[in-house]
Amino acid sequence: MTGNSQWNGQFSCFDLVAKTAQRSRTVVQVGDLTIGGDSFVVMAGPCAIESERQILRTAEAVAAAGARVLRGGAYKPRSSPYSFQGLGVEGLKLLSKARRETGLAIVTEAMDEEDVHIIAEYADIMQVGTRSMENYSLLEALGKCGRPVLLKRGMTARLEELLRSAQVIASAGNPDIILCERGIRTFETATRNTLDIAAVPVLKAVSHLPVIVDPSHAAGVRSLVSVLARAAAVVGADGLLVEVHPDPANALSDGMQSLSFDEFEEMMRDLRRYVTLSRSLEPVDARPLVAGGTC
Ligand code: PEP
Ligand code: MN
């Protein structure tokens, strides 16, 4: 069997998130912002909220450069137990202050089903991190939280498994899901993760959900973020999630891959022509060659 001939077989079980003739596109509405519609939406901010000054300065800088959503972790899934774990509720309050001051929507991660309720009081979009993609009790709680969910691909998850997790959220009652390719584990170690750029056209072909790319966690180094962002735009992503910090060298989390304000502004300027280009491209027919498949 070729890869293409398996597509329908692989993805047909996830009927709530699969693309059909009746349902070809979900546009997630966040206030006056639409994700998965005609605009390319950039979400940007620090890996972790560290202080009021840090998050407010970043919010102003990314908004001025054209971001529409502020990211910032209050509850951090750190690889080491000795790393900074986040400010918790204090961080959520700072995000909400930043929203008031800039008008940006807020995306932040929920790691535990017990925190979903409190985070949903502050966040506009609930992020599921790569380490939590198969935390089904968390996904079920997010299915009932009343906020859109940004679902990151597990670092060792196949696209089928990403869609299975999306189906868990949808079947718990929440159709507003944004998929996020953030790089996967491969034998390659030159980058922190391997950005699976093909994930974008494959997901867009088999699912009606919006797809965004996180070039920061894929690259692991800031020098690659902008070029991966270009690629994401050209393959048809609906937006980006990018780490930005006022002083990347002294960031408490993911400083190596965080852009400074100037670098972010430069990336946004550079990106414009690729977003325009992507709009002018013929859509690629990435549908499977052979229909059918079983659950
Ligand atoms: C993050 O967005 O800061 C994060 C922890 O991402 P991931 O879950 O993709 O590692
Ligand atoms: Mn991070």
PDB file of C-alpha atoms and ligand atoms in Angstrom:
ATOM      1  CA  MET A   1       0.000   0.000   0.000  1.00  0.00           C
ATOM      2  CA  THR A   2       1.246   3.478  -0.721  1.00  0.00           C
ATOM      3  CA  GLY A   3       0.999   6.178   1.893  1.00  0.00           C
ATOM      4  CA  ASN A   4      -1.661   7.997  -0.055  1.00  0.00           C
ATOM      5  CA  SER A   5      -3.887   4.969  -0.424  1.00  0.00           C
ATOM      6  CA  GLN A   6      -4.007   4.656   3.363  1.00  0.00           C
ATOM      7  CA  TRP A   7      -5.161   8.168   4.028  1.00  0.00           C
ATOM      8  CA  ASN A   8      -8.856   7.577   4.166  1.00  0.00           C
ATOM      9  CA  GLY A   9      -8.356   4.363   6.080  1.00  0.00           C
ATOM     10  CA  GLN A  10      -6.213   6.151   8.637  1.00  0.00           C
ATOM     11  CA  PHE A  11      -8.403   9.151   9.143  1.00  0.00           C
ATOM     12  CA  SER A  12     -11.954   8.052   8.456  1.00  0.00           C
ATOM     13  CA  CYS A  13     -12.608   7.047  12.089  1.00  0.00           C
ATOM     14  CA  PHE A  14     -12.468  10.605  13.286  1.00  0.00           C
ATOM     15  CA  ASP A  15     -15.692  11.742  11.729  1.00  0.00           C
ATOM     16  CA  LEU A  16     -16.105  14.914  13.816  1.00  0.00           C
ATOM     17  CA  VAL A  17     -12.814  16.364  12.612  1.00  0.00           C
ATOM     18  CA  ALA A  18     -12.524  14.759   9.165  1.00  0.00           C
ATOM     19  CA  LYS A  19     -13.083  16.863   6.086  1.00  0.00           C
ATOM     20  CA  THR A  20     -16.258  15.998   4.213  1.00  0.00           C
ATOM     21  CA  ALA A  21     -18.191  17.477   1.330  1.00  0.00           C
ATOM     22  CA  GLN A  22     -20.588  18.995   3.890  1.00  0.00           C
ATOM     23  CA  ARG A  23     -17.879  20.244   6.204  1.00  0.00           C
ATOM     24  CA  SER A  24     -14.750  21.467   4.494  1.00  0.00           C
ATOM     25  CA  ARG A  25     -13.584  24.227   6.801  1.00  0.00           C
ATOM     26  CA  THR A  26     -13.914  25.259  10.430  1.00  0.00           C
ATOM     27  CA  VAL A  27     -13.343  28.900  11.179  1.00  0.00           C
ATOM     28  CA  VAL A  28     -12.621  29.373  14.857  1.00  0.00           C
ATOM     29  CA  GLN A  29     -13.962  32.658  16.168  1.00  0.00           C
ATOM     30  CA  VAL A  30     -12.158  34.394  19.032  1.00  0.00           C
ATOM     31  CA  GLY A  31     -13.843  37.749  19.626  1.00  0.00           C
ATOM     32  CA  ASP A  32     -13.475  39.561  16.323  1.00  0.00           C
ATOM     33  CA  LEU A  33     -10.589  37.344  15.281  1.00  0.00           C
ATOM     34  CA  THR A  34     -11.052  34.380  12.959  1.00  0.00           C
ATOM     35  CA  ILE A  35      -8.620  31.476  12.727  1.00  0.00           C
ATOM     36  CA  GLY A  36      -8.872  29.190   9.711  1.00  0.00           C
ATOM     37  CA  GLY A  37     -10.547  31.888   7.615  1.00  0.00           C
ATOM     38  CA  ASP A  38      -8.828  34.247   5.230  1.00  0.00           C
ATOM     39  CA  SER A  39      -6.322  35.823   7.576  1.00  0.00           C
ATOM     40  CA  PHE A  40      -2.945  34.454   8.603  1.00  0.00           C
ATOM     41  CA  VAL A  41      -2.959  34.759  12.386  1.00  0.00           C
ATOM     42  CA  VAL A  42       0.255  35.152  14.344  1.00  0.00           C
ATOM     43  CA  MET A  43       0.298  34.266  18.037  1.00  0.00           C
ATOM     44  CA  ALA A  44       3.430  35.452  19.822  1.00  0.00           C
ATOM     45  CA  GLY A  45       4.909  35.988  23.238  1.00  0.00           C
ATOM     46  CA  PRO A  46       7.249  34.485  25.779  1.00  0.00           C
ATOM     47  CA  CYS A  47       7.498  30.813  26.538  1.00  0.00           C
ATOM     48  CA  ALA A  48       6.736  31.624  30.181  1.00  0.00           C
ATOM     49  CA  ILE A  49       5.297  34.682  31.885  1.00  0.00           C
ATOM     50  CA  GLU A  50       8.045  35.897  34.191  1.00  0.00           C
ATOM     51  CA  SER A  51       6.912  39.307  35.429  1.00  0.00           C
ATOM     52  CA  GLU A  52       4.386  42.047  34.770  1.00  0.00           C
ATOM     53  CA  ARG A  53       6.929  44.189  32.997  1.00  0.00           C
ATOM     54  CA  GLN A  54       8.096  41.311  30.803  1.00  0.00           C
ATOM     55  CA  ILE A  55       4.613  40.294  29.619  1.00  0.00           C
ATOM     56  CA  LEU A  56       3.277  43.831  29.146  1.00  0.00           C
ATOM     57  CA  ARG A  57       6.298  44.971  27.168  1.00  0.00           C
ATOM     58  CA  THR A  58       6.119  41.858  25.016  1.00  0.00           C
ATOM     59  CA  ALA A  59       2.391  42.255  24.438  1.00  0.00           C
ATOM     60  CA  GLU A  60       2.896  45.822  23.223  1.00  0.00           C
ATOM     61  CA  ALA A  61       5.786  44.874  20.965  1.00  0.00           C
ATOM     62  CA  VAL A  62       4.104  41.887  19.316  1.00  0.00           C
ATOM     63  CA  ALA A  63       0.831  43.776  18.858  1.00  0.00           C
ATOM     64  CA  ALA A  64       2.687  46.648  17.189  1.00  0.00           C
ATOM     65  CA  ALA A  65       4.345  44.169  14.829  1.00  0.00           C
ATOM     66  CA  GLY A  66       1.015  42.611  13.800  1.00  0.00           C
ATOM     67  CA  ALA A  67       0.415  39.655  16.122  1.00  0.00           C
ATOM     68  CA  ARG A  68      -3.245  39.126  17.056  1.00  0.00           C
ATOM     69  CA  VAL A  69      -2.832  36.696  19.953  1.00  0.00           C
ATOM     70  CA  LEU A  70      -0.499  36.860  22.958  1.00  0.00           C
ATOM     71  CA  ARG A  71       1.017  33.571  24.083  1.00  0.00           C
ATOM     72  CA  GLY A  72       2.570  33.000  27.500  1.00  0.00           C
ATOM     73  CA  GLY A  73       2.831  29.998  29.754  1.00  0.00           C
ATOM     74  CA  ALA A  74       1.543  30.329  33.319  1.00  0.00           C
ATOM     75  CA  TYR A  75       1.619  26.580  33.961  1.00  0.00           C
ATOM     76  CA  LYS A  76       4.771  25.215  32.377  1.00  0.00           C
ATOM     77  CA  PRO A  77       5.452  21.616  31.393  1.00  0.00           C
ATOM     78  CA  ARG A  78       9.218  21.732  31.857  1.00  0.00           C
ATOM     79  CA  SER A  79      11.497  18.905  30.846  1.00  0.00           C
ATOM     80  CA  SER A  80      13.428  19.267  34.099  1.00  0.00           C
ATOM     81  CA  PRO A  81      11.842  19.402  37.566  1.00  0.00           C
ATOM     82  CA  TYR A  82      14.454  22.038  38.468  1.00  0.00           C
ATOM     83  CA  SER A  83      13.391  24.487  35.753  1.00  0.00           C
ATOM     84  CA  PHE A  84      11.065  27.453  36.321  1.00  0.00           C
ATOM     85  CA  GLN A  85       7.541  26.024  36.585  1.00  0.00           C
ATOM     86  CA  GLY A  86       5.538  29.189  35.863  1.00  0.00           C
ATOM     87  CA  LEU A  87       3.613  31.781  37.869  1.00  0.00           C
ATOM     88  CA  GLY A  88       0.269  29.948  37.895  1.00  0.00           C
ATOM     89  CA  VAL A  89      -2.798  32.096  38.599  1.00  0.00           C
ATOM     90  CA  GLU A  90      -0.608  35.173  39.030  1.00  0.00           C
ATOM     91  CA  GLY A  91       0.512  34.650  35.439  1.00  0.00           C
ATOM     92  CA  LEU A  92      -3.085  34.359  34.236  1.00  0.00           C
ATOM     93  CA  LYS A  93      -3.895  37.700  35.849  1.00  0.00           C
ATOM     94  CA  LEU A  94      -0.956  39.314  34.092  1.00  0.00           C
ATOM     95  CA  LEU A  95      -2.152  37.916  30.760  1.00  0.00           C
ATOM     96  CA  SER A  96      -5.547  39.368  31.337  1.00  0.00           C
ATOM     97  CA  LYS A  97      -4.008  42.763  32.110  1.00  0.00           C
ATOM     98  CA  ALA A  98      -2.015  42.526  28.869  1.00  0.00           C
ATOM     99  CA  ARG A  99      -5.230  41.768  26.967  1.00  0.00           C
ATOM    100  CA  ARG A 100      -6.902  44.820  28.488  1.00  0.00           C
ATOM    101  CA  GLU A 101      -3.988  47.038  27.503  1.00  0.00           C
ATOM    102  CA  THR A 102      -3.424  45.767  23.964  1.00  0.00           C
ATOM    103  CA  GLY A 103      -6.628  44.096  22.763  1.00  0.00           C
ATOM    104  CA  LEU A 104      -4.698  40.908  21.986  1.00  0.00           C
ATOM    105  CA  ALA A 105      -6.455  37.608  22.591  1.00  0.00           C
ATOM    106  CA  ILE A 106      -4.726  35.223  25.004  1.00  0.00           C
ATOM    107  CA  VAL A 107      -3.510  31.661  24.500  1.00  0.00           C
ATOM    108  CA  THR A 108      -2.044  29.736  27.413  1.00  0.00           C
ATOM    109  CA  GLU A 109      -1.461  26.123  28.302  1.00  0.00           C
ATOM    110  CA  ALA A 110      -3.543  23.884  30.534  1.00  0.00           C
ATOM    111  CA  MET A 111      -1.605  20.863  31.755  1.00  0.00           C
ATOM    112  CA  ASP A 112      -4.042  19.393  34.202  1.00  0.00           C
ATOM    113  CA  GLU A 113      -7.807  18.856  34.067  1.00  0.00           C
ATOM    114  CA  GLU A 114      -8.080  20.420  37.523  1.00  0.00           C
ATOM    115  CA  ASP A 115      -6.726  23.731  36.207  1.00  0.00           C
ATOM    116  CA  VAL A 116      -8.992  23.896  33.148  1.00  0.00           C
ATOM    117  CA  HIS A 117     -11.767  25.805  34.886  1.00  0.00           C
ATOM    118  CA  ILE A 118      -9.569  28.568  36.275  1.00  0.00           C
ATOM    119  CA  ILE A 119      -7.545  28.916  33.064  1.00  0.00           C
ATOM    120  CA  ALA A 120     -10.739  29.151  30.994  1.00  0.00           C
ATOM    121  CA  GLU A 121     -11.747  32.157  33.104  1.00  0.00           C
ATOM    122  CA  TYR A 122      -8.737  34.077  31.787  1.00  0.00           C
ATOM    123  CA  ALA A 123      -7.738  32.549  28.452  1.00  0.00           C
ATOM    124  CA  ASP A 124      -9.353  33.012  25.048  1.00  0.00           C
ATOM    125  CA  ILE A 125      -7.686  29.886  23.671  1.00  0.00           C
ATOM    126  CA  MET A 126      -6.608  26.866  25.704  1.00  0.00           C
ATOM    127  CA  GLN A 127      -3.285  25.322  24.653  1.00  0.00           C
ATOM    128  CA  VAL A 128      -2.553  21.603  24.926  1.00  0.00           C
ATOM    129  CA  GLY A 129       1.194  21.015  24.931  1.00  0.00           C
ATOM    130  CA  THR A 130       3.051  18.271  23.126  1.00  0.00           C
ATOM    131  CA  ARG A 131       3.462  16.282  26.350  1.00  0.00           C
ATOM    132  CA  SER A 132      -0.286  16.324  26.973  1.00  0.00           C
ATOM    133  CA  MET A 133      -1.652  15.415  23.558  1.00  0.00           C
ATOM    134  CA  GLU A 134      -2.822  12.044  24.809  1.00  0.00           C
ATOM    135  CA  ASN A 135      -3.939  13.130  28.266  1.00  0.00           C
ATOM    136  CA  TYR A 136      -7.534  12.109  27.644  1.00  0.00           C
ATOM    137  CA  SER A 137      -8.976  13.364  30.912  1.00  0.00           C
ATOM    138  CA  LEU A 138      -7.484  16.772  30.123  1.00  0.00           C
ATOM    139  CA  LEU A 139      -8.866  16.622  26.563  1.00  0.00           C
ATOM    140  CA  GLU A 140     -12.319  15.691  27.847  1.00  0.00           C
ATOM    141  CA  ALA A 141     -12.281  18.583  30.303  1.00  0.00           C
ATOM    142  CA  LEU A 142     -11.282  20.895  27.446  1.00  0.00           C
ATOM    143  CA  GLY A 143     -14.175  19.512  25.447  1.00  0.00           C
ATOM    144  CA  LYS A 144     -16.475  21.096  28.009  1.00  0.00           C
ATOM    145  CA  CYS A 145     -14.569  24.283  28.801  1.00  0.00           C
ATOM    146  CA  GLY A 146     -16.345  26.636  26.380  1.00  0.00           C
ATOM    147  CA  ARG A 147     -13.114  27.968  24.833  1.00  0.00           C
ATOM    148  CA  PRO A 148     -11.345  27.078  21.595  1.00  0.00           C
ATOM    149  CA  VAL A 149      -8.455  24.638  22.001  1.00  0.00           C
ATOM    150  CA  LEU A 150      -5.029  24.836  20.376  1.00  0.00           C
ATOM    151  CA  LEU A 151      -3.941  21.204  20.205  1.00  0.00           C
ATOM    152  CA  LYS A 152      -0.229  20.609  19.731  1.00  0.00           C
ATOM    153  CA  ARG A 153       1.010  17.467  18.094  1.00  0.00           C
ATOM    154  CA  GLY A 154       2.709  15.068  20.477  1.00  0.00           C
ATOM    155  CA  MET A 155       6.430  14.951  19.791  1.00  0.00           C
ATOM    156  CA  THR A 156       6.172  11.250  18.923  1.00  0.00           C
ATOM    157  CA  ALA A 157       2.616  11.274  17.610  1.00  0.00           C
ATOM    158  CA  ARG A 158       1.482  10.396  14.120  1.00  0.00           C
ATOM    159  CA  LEU A 159      -1.032  12.683  12.434  1.00  0.00           C
ATOM    160  CA  GLU A 160      -3.648  10.007  12.913  1.00  0.00           C
ATOM    161  CA  GLU A 161      -3.059  10.194  16.661  1.00  0.00           C
ATOM    162  CA  LEU A 162      -3.255  13.998  16.609  1.00  0.00           C
ATOM    163  CA  LEU A 163      -6.640  13.744  14.902  1.00  0.00           C
ATOM    164  CA  ARG A 164      -7.742  11.068  17.344  1.00  0.00           C
ATOM    165  CA  SER A 165      -7.038  13.509  20.191  1.00  0.00           C
ATOM    166  CA  ALA A 166      -8.925  16.228  18.323  1.00  0.00           C
ATOM    167  CA  GLN A 167     -11.837  13.824  18.020  1.00  0.00           C
ATOM    168  CA  VAL A 168     -11.772  13.302  21.807  1.00  0.00           C
ATOM    169  CA  ILE A 169     -12.160  17.056  22.360  1.00  0.00           C
ATOM    170  CA  ALA A 170     -14.860  17.342  19.670  1.00  0.00           C
ATOM    171  CA  SER A 171     -16.800  14.358  20.963  1.00  0.00           C
ATOM    172  CA  ALA A 172     -16.803  15.906  24.431  1.00  0.00           C
ATOM    173  CA  GLY A 173     -18.666  18.854  22.930  1.00  0.00           C
ATOM    174  CA  ASN A 174     -16.088  21.325  21.634  1.00  0.00           C
ATOM    175  CA  PRO A 175     -15.783  21.748  17.849  1.00  0.00           C
ATOM    176  CA  ASP A 176     -13.410  24.740  18.048  1.00  0.00           C
ATOM    177  CA  ILE A 177     -10.016  23.127  17.687  1.00  0.00           C
ATOM    178  CA  ILE A 178      -6.842  24.488  16.106  1.00  0.00           C
ATOM    179  CA  LEU A 179      -4.195  21.904  15.211  1.00  0.00           C
ATOM    180  CA  CYS A 180      -0.531  22.797  15.710  1.00  0.00           C
ATOM    181  CA  GLU A 181       2.523  21.209  14.117  1.00  0.00           C
ATOM    182  CA  ARG A 182       5.482  21.937  16.417  1.00  0.00           C
ATOM    183  CA  GLY A 183       8.094  19.453  15.233  1.00  0.00           C
ATOM    184  CA  ILE A 184       8.563  15.810  16.062  1.00  0.00           C
ATOM    185  CA  ARG A 185      11.353  13.594  17.401  1.00  0.00           C
ATOM    186  CA  THR A 186      13.455  12.021  14.698  1.00  0.00           C
ATOM    187  CA  PHE A 187      17.063  10.808  14.533  1.00  0.00           C
ATOM    188  CA  GLU A 188      18.070  14.344  13.524  1.00  0.00           C
ATOM    189  CA  THR A 189      19.541  16.397  16.351  1.00  0.00           C
ATOM    190  CA  ALA A 190      20.683  19.521  14.511  1.00  0.00           C
ATOM    191  CA  THR A 191      17.305  21.057  15.266  1.00  0.00           C
ATOM    192  CA  ARG A 192      15.442  20.608  18.544  1.00  0.00           C
ATOM    193  CA  ASN A 193      12.639  18.813  16.686  1.00  0.00           C
ATOM    194  CA  THR A 194      12.068  18.026  13.025  1.00  0.00           C
ATOM    195  CA  LEU A 195       9.419  20.310  11.565  1.00  0.00           C
ATOM    196  CA  ASP A 196       7.116  18.018   9.612  1.00  0.00           C
ATOM    197  CA  ILE A 197       6.132  20.545   7.003  1.00  0.00           C
ATOM    198  CA  ALA A 198       4.097  17.940   5.088  1.00  0.00           C
ATOM    199  CA  ALA A 199       1.819  17.725   8.121  1.00  0.00           C
ATOM    200  CA  VAL A 200       0.247  21.018   7.055  1.00  0.00           C
ATOM    201  CA  PRO A 201      -1.048  19.995   3.601  1.00  0.00           C
ATOM    202  CA  VAL A 202      -1.936  16.501   4.829  1.00  0.00           C
ATOM    203  CA  LEU A 203      -3.959  17.836   7.775  1.00  0.00           C
ATOM    204  CA  LYS A 204      -5.592  20.480   5.599  1.00  0.00           C
ATOM    205  CA  ALA A 205      -6.549  17.753   3.137  1.00  0.00           C
ATOM    206  CA  VAL A 206      -8.058  15.309   5.589  1.00  0.00           C
ATOM    207  CA  SER A 207      -9.474  17.590   8.285  1.00  0.00           C
ATOM    208  CA  HIS A 208     -11.647  20.696   8.298  1.00  0.00           C
ATOM    209  CA  LEU A 209      -9.785  22.146  11.289  1.00  0.00           C
ATOM    210  CA  PRO A 210      -7.385  25.110  11.072  1.00  0.00           C
ATOM    211  CA  VAL A 211      -3.679  24.244  11.178  1.00  0.00           C
ATOM    212  CA  ILE A 212      -0.925  26.456  12.556  1.00  0.00           C
ATOM    213  CA  VAL A 213       2.831  25.945  12.878  1.00  0.00           C
ATOM    214  CA  ASP A 214       5.133  26.577  15.846  1.00  0.00           C
ATOM    215  CA  PRO A 215       8.544  27.185  14.269  1.00  0.00           C
ATOM    216  CA  SER A 216      10.135  28.040  17.650  1.00  0.00           C
ATOM    217  CA  HIS A 217       9.850  24.615  19.294  1.00  0.00           C
ATOM    218  CA  ALA A 218      10.674  22.939  15.986  1.00  0.00           C
ATOM    219  CA  ALA A 219      13.865  24.921  15.441  1.00  0.00           C
ATOM    220  CA  GLY A 220      15.154  25.264  18.981  1.00  0.00           C
ATOM    221  CA  VAL A 221      17.337  28.127  17.757  1.00  0.00           C
ATOM    222  CA  ARG A 222      16.150  31.601  16.852  1.00  0.00           C
ATOM    223  CA  SER A 223      18.131  31.816  13.616  1.00  0.00           C
ATOM    224  CA  LEU A 224      15.830  29.246  11.957  1.00  0.00           C
ATOM    225  CA  VAL A 225      12.487  30.580  13.147  1.00  0.00           C
ATOM    226  CA  SER A 226      11.898  33.059  10.352  1.00  0.00           C
ATOM    227  CA  VAL A 227      12.697  30.673   7.494  1.00  0.00           C
ATOM    228  CA  LEU A 228      10.445  27.970   8.960  1.00  0.00           C
ATOM    229  CA  ALA A 229       7.726  30.593   9.326  1.00  0.00           C
ATOM    230  CA  ARG A 230       8.063  31.350   5.593  1.00  0.00           C
ATOM    231  CA  ALA A 231       7.678  27.661   4.796  1.00  0.00           C
ATOM    232  CA  ALA A 232       4.594  27.407   6.996  1.00  0.00           C
ATOM    233  CA  ALA A 233       2.933  30.295   5.177  1.00  0.00           C
ATOM    234  CA  VAL A 234       3.696  28.886   1.735  1.00  0.00           C
ATOM    235  CA  VAL A 235       2.389  25.378   2.485  1.00  0.00           C
ATOM    236  CA  GLY A 236      -0.928  26.827   3.572  1.00  0.00           C
ATOM    237  CA  ALA A 237      -0.813  27.114   7.365  1.00  0.00           C
ATOM    238  CA  ASP A 238      -3.475  29.327   8.941  1.00  0.00           C
ATOM    239  CA  GLY A 239      -1.008  30.986  11.282  1.00  0.00           C
ATOM    240  CA  LEU A 240       1.952  30.684  13.608  1.00  0.00           C
ATOM    241  CA  LEU A 241       2.810  30.359  17.277  1.00  0.00           C
ATOM    242  CA  VAL A 242       6.137  32.108  17.921  1.00  0.00           C
ATOM    243  CA  GLU A 243       8.208  32.708  21.049  1.00  0.00           C
ATOM    244  CA  VAL A 244       9.295  36.303  21.657  1.00  0.00           C
ATOM    245  CA  HIS A 245      11.098  37.712  24.699  1.00  0.00           C
ATOM    246  CA  PRO A 246      12.353  41.201  25.636  1.00  0.00           C
ATOM    247  CA  ASP A 247      15.748  39.752  26.592  1.00  0.00           C
ATOM    248  CA  PRO A 248      16.116  36.255  25.111  1.00  0.00           C
ATOM    249  CA  ALA A 249      19.586  35.717  26.581  1.00  0.00           C
ATOM    250  CA  ASN A 250      18.131  35.957  30.086  1.00  0.00           C
ATOM    251  CA  ALA A 251      14.790  34.235  29.512  1.00  0.00           C
ATOM    252  CA  LEU A 252      13.801  31.713  32.181  1.00  0.00           C
ATOM    253  CA  SER A 253      12.550  29.334  29.518  1.00  0.00           C
ATOM    254  CA  ASP A 254      13.385  28.633  25.848  1.00  0.00           C
ATOM    255  CA  GLY A 255      15.591  31.725  25.413  1.00  0.00           C
ATOM    256  CA  MET A 256      17.656  30.114  22.626  1.00  0.00           C
ATOM    257  CA  GLN A 257      14.644  29.881  20.352  1.00  0.00           C
ATOM    258  CA  SER A 258      12.988  33.146  21.395  1.00  0.00           C
ATOM    259  CA  LEU A 259      13.094  36.159  19.085  1.00  0.00           C
ATOM    260  CA  SER A 260      13.914  39.628  20.361  1.00  0.00           C
ATOM    261  CA  PHE A 261      11.362  42.360  19.597  1.00  0.00           C
ATOM    262  CA  ASP A 262      13.424  43.561  16.624  1.00  0.00           C
ATOM    263  CA  GLU A 263      13.790  40.050  15.254  1.00  0.00           C
ATOM    264  CA  PHE A 264      10.066  39.465  15.570  1.00  0.00           C
ATOM    265  CA  GLU A 265       9.287  42.709  13.810  1.00  0.00           C
ATOM    266  CA  GLU A 266      11.697  41.728  11.041  1.00  0.00           C
ATOM    267  CA  MET A 267      10.114  38.271  10.771  1.00  0.00           C
ATOM    268  CA  MET A 268       6.645  39.786  10.437  1.00  0.00           C
ATOM    269  CA  ARG A 269       7.847  42.158   7.742  1.00  0.00           C
ATOM    270  CA  ASP A 270       9.597  39.331   5.875  1.00  0.00           C
ATOM    271  CA  LEU A 271       6.549  37.094   6.167  1.00  0.00           C
ATOM    272  CA  ARG A 272       4.157  39.429   4.387  1.00  0.00           C
ATOM    273  CA  ARG A 273       5.228  38.547   0.883  1.00  0.00           C
ATOM    274  CA  TYR A 274       5.017  34.818   1.636  1.00  0.00           C
ATOM    275  CA  VAL A 275       1.510  35.161   3.007  1.00  0.00           C
ATOM    276  CA  THR A 276       0.552  37.101  -0.115  1.00  0.00           C
ATOM    277  CA  LEU A 277       2.254  34.474  -2.267  1.00  0.00           C
ATOM    278  CA  SER A 278       0.424  31.645  -0.536  1.00  0.00           C
ATOM    279  CA  ARG A 279      -2.905  33.326  -1.286  1.00  0.00           C
ATOM    280  CA  SER A 280      -2.050  33.497  -4.976  1.00  0.00           C
ATOM    281  CA  LEU A 281      -1.037  29.820  -5.231  1.00  0.00           C
ATOM    282  CA  GLU A 282      -3.329  27.208  -6.688  1.00  0.00           C
ATOM    283  CA  PRO A 283      -4.550  24.983  -3.853  1.00  0.00           C
ATOM    284  CA  VAL A 284      -2.639  21.703  -3.921  1.00  0.00           C
ATOM    285  CA  ASP A 285      -4.888  18.694  -4.309  1.00  0.00           C
ATOM    286  CA  ALA A 286      -3.401  16.584  -1.547  1.00  0.00           C
ATOM    287  CA  ARG A 287      -6.382  14.263  -1.246  1.00  0.00           C
ATOM    288  CA  PRO A 288      -5.807  10.538  -1.107  1.00  0.00           C
ATOM    289  CA  LEU A 289      -5.703   8.667  -4.382  1.00  0.00           C
ATOM    290  CA  VAL A 290      -7.822   5.784  -3.204  1.00  0.00           C
ATOM    291  CA  ALA A 291     -11.069   6.274  -1.318  1.00  0.00           C
ATOM    292  CA  GLY A 292     -12.311   3.981   1.394  1.00  0.00           C
ATOM    293  CA  GLY A 293     -10.973   2.559   4.621  1.00  0.00           C
ATOM    294  CA  THR A 294     -12.244   1.045   7.821  1.00  0.00           C
ATOM    295  CA  CYS A 295     -12.318   2.085  11.444  1.00  0.00           C
TER     296      CYS A 295
HETATM  297  C1  PEP B   1       5.320  25.959  24.692  1.00  0.00           C
HETATM  298  O1  PEP B   1       4.518  26.324  23.800  1.00  0.00           O
HETATM  299  O2  PEP B   1       6.007  26.730  25.365  1.00  0.00           O
HETATM  300  C2  PEP B   1       5.538  24.511  24.873  1.00  0.00           C
HETATM  301  C3  PEP B   1       5.863  23.995  26.039  1.00  0.00           C
HETATM  302  O3  PEP B   1       5.404  23.854  23.719  1.00  0.00           O
HETATM  303  P1  PEP B   1       5.441  22.274  23.437  1.00  0.00           P
HETATM  304  O4  PEP B   1       4.332  21.689  24.244  1.00  0.00           O
HETATM  305  O5  PEP B   1       5.224  22.215  21.952  1.00  0.00           O
HETATM  306  O6  PEP B   1       6.812  21.790  23.827  1.00  0.00           O
HETATM  307 MN    MN B   2       8.495  27.096  25.066  1.00  0.00          MN
END
